[in-house]
């Protein structure tokens, strides 16, 4: 697989597979922690009759009472296990058939074989998370405003831009709000999530990946049991390819969840019933298929855009860092 030419100071490392077991274990543990927090957050609604509930989800919470303390975490864990297993399986299928995501690092810092991501650098991840979040928010706002403005002229049924024609005071408030939300999102993803991962990895071990190198010098050096790696860059095409496949799985999960929500079978999943009332199975299946394809396209496009933005940001503030622990003296992973 050709991924382009790199300079003499970087080597290309292809993530050929991820461990299904480690992904599921990590996802289940993290979702359990989040689920426990969510359980305590919804507990007042579940037990306090003075808090009004106006949705089907709220009524179910009220009916569960104190049981939300274990029902909510359990649902989180089940959902995380299914999604992690599906995502890891699809990634491995895509990587085996088309090649995995390719990252660029200093030569010799990561050899071929199986590694556990034992620790993720919190401060580098925080910088990347905040910068990525701000860049994505700016890009989203720009697209929304431009397409909305054009659509308001050419296609009256399209959405109307928020900022176009607004007063300077409103524009200032919206920009400050968007920046605040973007920074908070970056802090949560790049800080809180990474801290949780590191804490969990100490107990259960990190996610395991199998890698192989693409030339450049020291790639076959296997006498190191532990390495600290800075992900200097990723190859956008490889990320888009694999994320499009993973996106198909995410679309399937989202579609099934939406059908369950709209059907009203399980209100605790959190949506109003009746969305598919009167629809034939063919219509529901078509909507599910459309959603899967849409998620696949979004995964590929989103993966490529995020990879490009990551490379631009990492060039100035440094890339994400990982502490890898060697788990074998690894033979190259076979390609399917």
Coordinates of C-alpha atoms in Angstrom, one line a residue:
X1 CA 0.0 0.0 0.0
X2 CA 1.4 3.3 -1.1
X3 CA 1.0 6.0 1.5
X4 CA 3.3 8.7 0.2
X5 CA 6.9 9.7 0.9
X6 CA 8.0 10.7 4.3
X7 CA 11.1 12.6 5.3
X8 CA 14.2 10.8 6.7
X9 CA 13.1 11.6 10.3
X10 CA 9.8 9.8 10.3
X11 CA 8.6 6.3 9.8
X12 CA 5.2 5.0 8.8
X13 CA 3.5 2.6 11.1
X14 CA 0.3 0.9 10.0
X15 CA -2.2 -0.3 12.6
X16 CA -3.1 -3.5 11.1
X17 CA -5.6 -4.7 13.8
X18 CA -6.9 -3.9 17.2
X19 CA -7.7 -6.4 19.9
X20 CA -11.4 -7.0 20.2
X21 CA -11.2 -8.2 23.8
X22 CA -9.2 -5.2 25.0
X23 CA -11.5 -2.7 23.2
X24 CA -14.6 -4.3 24.6
X25 CA -13.1 -4.4 28.1
X26 CA -11.9 -0.8 28.0
X27 CA -15.2 0.5 26.6
X28 CA -17.3 -1.5 29.1
X29 CA -15.2 -0.2 32.0
X30 CA -15.3 3.5 30.9
X31 CA -19.0 3.3 30.1
X32 CA -19.6 1.8 33.6
X33 CA -17.9 4.8 35.2
X34 CA -20.0 7.2 33.1
X35 CA -23.1 5.2 33.7
X36 CA -22.7 5.4 37.4
X37 CA -22.4 9.2 37.2
X38 CA -25.4 9.4 35.0
X39 CA -27.4 7.2 37.4
X40 CA -26.7 9.5 40.3
X41 CA -27.6 12.5 38.0
X42 CA -31.0 11.2 37.1
X43 CA -31.7 9.8 40.6
X44 CA -33.5 13.0 41.8
X45 CA -35.9 12.8 38.9
X46 CA -36.5 9.1 39.6
X47 CA -37.3 9.5 43.3
X48 CA -38.6 13.0 43.8
X49 CA -42.3 13.3 43.1
X50 CA -42.1 17.1 43.2
X51 CA -40.0 17.1 40.0
X52 CA -42.5 17.0 37.0
X53 CA -41.8 14.6 34.2
X54 CA -43.3 15.2 30.7
X55 CA -41.6 12.6 28.6
X56 CA -41.8 8.8 28.2
X57 CA -38.2 8.6 29.4
X58 CA -38.9 10.6 32.5
X59 CA -41.9 8.4 33.3
X60 CA -39.8 5.2 33.0
X61 CA -37.2 6.8 35.3
X62 CA -39.9 7.6 37.8
X63 CA -41.2 4.0 37.6
X64 CA -37.7 2.6 38.2
X65 CA -36.9 4.7 41.3
X66 CA -33.7 3.8 43.0
X67 CA -33.2 1.0 40.4
X68 CA -31.8 3.6 38.0
X69 CA -28.5 3.4 40.0
X70 CA -27.8 0.0 38.3
X71 CA -30.2 0.0 35.3
X72 CA -28.6 3.1 33.7
X73 CA -25.0 1.8 34.1
X74 CA -26.0 -1.6 32.8
X75 CA -27.6 -0.1 29.7
X76 CA -24.4 2.0 29.2
X77 CA -22.2 -1.0 29.4
X78 CA -24.3 -3.1 27.1
X79 CA -24.4 -0.3 24.5
X80 CA -20.7 0.2 24.8
X81 CA -19.8 -3.5 24.5
X82 CA -21.9 -3.8 21.3
X83 CA -20.5 -0.7 19.7
X84 CA -16.9 -1.4 20.7
X85 CA -17.1 -5.0 19.4
X86 CA -18.7 -3.9 16.1
X87 CA -16.3 -1.0 15.6
X88 CA -13.2 -3.2 16.3
X89 CA -14.5 -6.0 14.1
X90 CA -15.2 -3.6 11.2
X91 CA -11.8 -1.9 11.7
X92 CA -10.0 -5.2 11.5
X93 CA -12.0 -6.3 8.4
X94 CA -11.3 -3.0 6.7
X95 CA -7.6 -3.1 7.7
X96 CA -7.2 -6.7 6.6
X97 CA -8.7 -6.0 3.2
X98 CA -7.7 -2.4 2.4
X99 CA -5.0 -1.6 4.9
X100 CA -5.2 0.1 8.3
X101 CA -4.7 3.6 9.5
X102 CA -1.1 4.8 9.0
X103 CA 0.6 7.1 11.6
X104 CA 4.0 8.7 11.3
X105 CA 6.4 8.7 14.2
X106 CA 10.2 8.9 14.8
X107 CA 11.9 5.9 13.4
X108 CA 12.6 3.1 15.9
X109 CA 10.1 4.3 18.5
X110 CA 7.5 1.6 17.5
X111 CA 8.5 -1.7 16.1
X112 CA 6.2 -4.3 14.4
X113 CA 4.2 -6.5 16.7
X114 CA 1.5 -6.2 19.4
X115 CA 1.5 -3.3 21.8
X116 CA -0.8 -2.2 24.6
X117 CA -1.5 1.6 24.8
X118 CA -0.8 1.7 28.5
X119 CA -1.0 5.5 28.9
X120 CA -2.0 8.6 26.9
X121 CA -0.3 11.9 27.5
X122 CA -2.9 14.1 29.1
X123 CA -1.5 17.6 28.3
X124 CA -0.7 16.8 24.7
X125 CA -4.1 15.3 24.3
X126 CA -5.7 18.3 25.9
X127 CA -3.9 20.7 23.5
X128 CA -4.9 18.6 20.5
X129 CA -8.5 18.2 21.8
X130 CA -9.0 21.9 22.3
X131 CA -7.4 22.9 19.0
X132 CA -9.3 20.2 17.0
X133 CA -12.6 21.2 18.7
X134 CA -12.1 24.9 17.9
X135 CA -11.1 24.1 14.3
X136 CA -14.1 21.8 13.8
X137 CA -16.5 24.3 15.3
X138 CA -15.1 27.0 13.0
X139 CA -15.4 24.8 10.0
X140 CA -18.9 23.7 10.9
X141 CA -20.0 27.3 11.5
X142 CA -18.5 28.4 8.2
X143 CA -20.2 25.7 6.2
X144 CA -23.5 26.3 8.0
X145 CA -23.4 30.0 7.4
X146 CA -22.2 29.9 3.8
X147 CA -24.5 27.0 2.7
X148 CA -27.4 28.5 4.6
X149 CA -26.9 31.9 3.0
X150 CA -26.7 30.5 -0.5
X151 CA -29.7 28.2 0.2
X152 CA -31.8 31.2 1.5
X153 CA -31.4 32.7 -1.9
X154 CA -31.5 29.7 -4.3
X155 CA -33.7 27.2 -2.3
X156 CA -36.2 28.7 0.1
X157 CA -36.7 25.4 1.9
X158 CA -33.1 25.2 3.1
X159 CA -32.0 26.4 6.5
X160 CA -31.4 30.1 7.3
X161 CA -28.0 31.1 8.5
X162 CA -27.8 32.2 12.1
X163 CA -25.3 35.1 11.9
X164 CA -26.0 36.5 8.5
X165 CA -27.9 39.8 8.9
X166 CA -27.8 39.6 12.8
X167 CA -26.8 42.5 15.0
X168 CA -23.2 42.8 16.1
X169 CA -24.2 42.2 19.7
X170 CA -25.9 38.9 18.8
X171 CA -22.9 37.8 16.6
X172 CA -20.5 38.5 19.5
X173 CA -22.6 36.5 22.0
X174 CA -23.0 33.6 19.6
X175 CA -19.2 33.5 18.8
X176 CA -18.3 33.6 22.5
X177 CA -20.8 30.8 23.2
X178 CA -19.5 28.7 20.4
X179 CA -15.9 29.2 21.5
X180 CA -16.8 28.3 25.1
X181 CA -18.6 25.1 24.0
X182 CA -15.7 24.1 21.7
X183 CA -13.2 24.6 24.4
X184 CA -15.2 22.7 26.9
X185 CA -15.7 19.9 24.4
X186 CA -11.9 19.8 23.8
X187 CA -11.2 19.7 27.5
X188 CA -13.6 16.9 28.0
X189 CA -12.4 14.8 25.1
X190 CA -8.7 15.6 25.4
X191 CA -8.6 15.8 29.2
X192 CA -11.3 14.0 31.1
X193 CA -11.6 11.1 28.7
X194 CA -7.8 10.6 28.6
X195 CA -7.5 10.7 32.4
X196 CA -10.3 8.1 32.7
X197 CA -8.5 5.9 30.1
X198 CA -5.2 6.2 32.0
X199 CA -6.8 5.3 35.3
X200 CA -8.6 2.3 33.8
X201 CA -5.5 1.2 31.8
X202 CA -3.6 0.9 35.1
X203 CA -6.1 -1.7 36.3
X204 CA -7.1 -3.7 33.2
X205 CA -4.3 -2.8 30.8
X206 CA -4.7 -0.6 27.7
X207 CA -6.2 -1.3 24.3
X208 CA -3.9 -3.6 22.3
X209 CA -3.0 -2.9 18.7
X210 CA -0.9 -4.8 16.2
X211 CA 1.4 -2.7 14.0
X212 CA 3.8 -3.1 11.2
X213 CA 6.3 -0.6 9.8
X214 CA 6.8 0.7 6.3
X215 CA 10.6 0.9 6.0
X216 CA 12.9 3.7 7.2
X217 CA 15.8 2.6 9.4
X218 CA 15.1 1.2 12.8
X219 CA 11.7 -0.3 12.2
X220 CA 12.8 -3.9 13.0
X221 CA 14.3 -3.0 16.4
X222 CA 12.5 -5.3 18.8
X223 CA 14.7 -5.2 22.0
X224 CA 12.6 -2.5 23.6
X225 CA 9.8 -3.5 26.0
X226 CA 8.3 0.0 26.4
X227 CA 8.3 3.1 24.2
X228 CA 6.9 6.6 24.4
X229 CA 5.6 7.6 21.0
X230 CA 4.6 10.9 19.6
X231 CA 2.1 10.6 16.8
X232 CA 3.6 13.3 14.6
X233 CA 1.0 12.8 11.8
X234 CA -1.5 10.5 10.3
X235 CA -2.1 9.6 6.7
X236 CA -5.6 11.1 5.9
X237 CA -6.4 8.6 3.1
X238 CA -5.8 5.7 5.4
X239 CA -8.0 7.2 8.2
X240 CA -10.8 8.0 5.8
X241 CA -10.7 4.5 4.4
X242 CA -11.0 2.7 7.7
X243 CA -13.4 5.3 9.3
X244 CA -15.8 4.9 6.4
X245 CA -16.1 1.2 7.3
X246 CA -16.4 1.9 11.0
X247 CA -19.0 4.5 10.1
X248 CA -21.2 1.8 8.5
X249 CA -21.3 0.0 11.9
X250 CA -22.1 3.2 13.7
X251 CA -24.9 3.9 11.3
X252 CA -26.3 0.4 11.9
X253 CA -26.2 1.0 15.7
X254 CA -27.7 4.5 15.3
X255 CA -30.4 3.1 13.0
X256 CA -31.4 0.2 15.3
X257 CA -31.4 2.6 18.3
X258 CA -33.6 5.1 16.5
X259 CA -36.1 2.3 15.5
X260 CA -36.3 1.1 19.1
X261 CA -36.8 4.7 20.3
X262 CA -39.5 5.6 17.8
X263 CA -41.3 2.3 18.3
X264 CA -41.7 3.0 22.0
X265 CA -40.6 -0.5 22.9
X266 CA -38.1 0.7 25.4
X267 CA -38.7 4.4 26.4
X268 CA -35.6 4.5 28.6
X269 CA -33.5 4.7 25.4
X270 CA -34.8 8.2 25.2
X271 CA -37.0 9.3 22.3
X272 CA -40.6 9.8 21.7
X273 CA -42.6 6.9 20.3
X274 CA -44.7 7.0 17.1
X275 CA -42.0 8.1 14.6
X276 CA -42.6 5.0 12.4
X277 CA -46.4 4.7 13.0
X278 CA -48.0 3.4 9.8
X279 CA -44.7 2.8 8.1
X280 CA -44.3 -0.5 6.2
X281 CA -41.3 -2.7 6.9
X282 CA -39.8 -1.7 3.5
X283 CA -39.9 2.0 4.5
X284 CA -38.2 1.2 7.8
X285 CA -35.6 -1.0 6.1
X286 CA -34.9 1.7 3.5
X287 CA -34.5 4.4 6.2
X288 CA -32.1 2.1 8.1
X289 CA -30.1 1.4 4.9
X290 CA -30.0 5.1 4.1
X291 CA -28.7 5.9 7.6
X292 CA -26.0 3.3 7.4
X293 CA -24.7 4.6 4.0
X294 CA -24.9 8.2 5.3
X295 CA -22.9 7.3 8.4
X296 CA -20.3 5.5 6.2
X297 CA -19.9 8.6 4.0
X298 CA -19.8 10.8 7.1
X299 CA -17.2 8.6 8.7
X300 CA -14.9 8.7 5.6
X301 CA -15.2 12.5 5.1
X302 CA -15.0 13.2 8.8
X303 CA -12.0 11.0 9.2
X304 CA -10.2 12.7 6.4
X305 CA -11.0 16.2 7.6
X306 CA -10.0 15.4 11.2
X307 CA -6.7 13.8 10.0
X308 CA -5.8 16.9 7.9
X309 CA -6.7 19.2 10.9
X310 CA -4.7 17.0 13.3
X311 CA -1.6 17.1 11.0
X312 CA -1.9 20.9 10.8
X313 CA -2.3 21.3 14.6
X314 CA 0.4 18.7 15.5
X315 CA 2.9 20.6 13.3
X316 CA 2.6 23.6 15.6
X317 CA 1.7 22.3 19.1
X318 CA 3.0 18.7 18.9
X319 CA 1.2 15.5 18.4
X320 CA -0.6 13.2 20.9
X321 CA 1.8 11.0 22.9
X322 CA 1.3 7.4 23.9
X323 CA 3.2 5.0 26.2
X324 CA 3.3 1.6 24.6
X325 CA 4.1 -1.6 26.3
X326 CA 5.4 -4.5 24.3
X327 CA 3.1 -7.6 24.4
X328 CA 5.0 -9.9 22.1
X329 CA 8.3 -10.1 20.1
X330 CA 5.9 -10.0 17.2
X331 CA 5.9 -11.5 13.9
X332 CA 4.3 -9.3 11.3
X333 CA 0.5 -9.4 11.4
X334 CA -0.7 -11.4 8.3
X335 CA -2.9 -9.6 5.9
X336 CA -6.3 -11.0 5.1

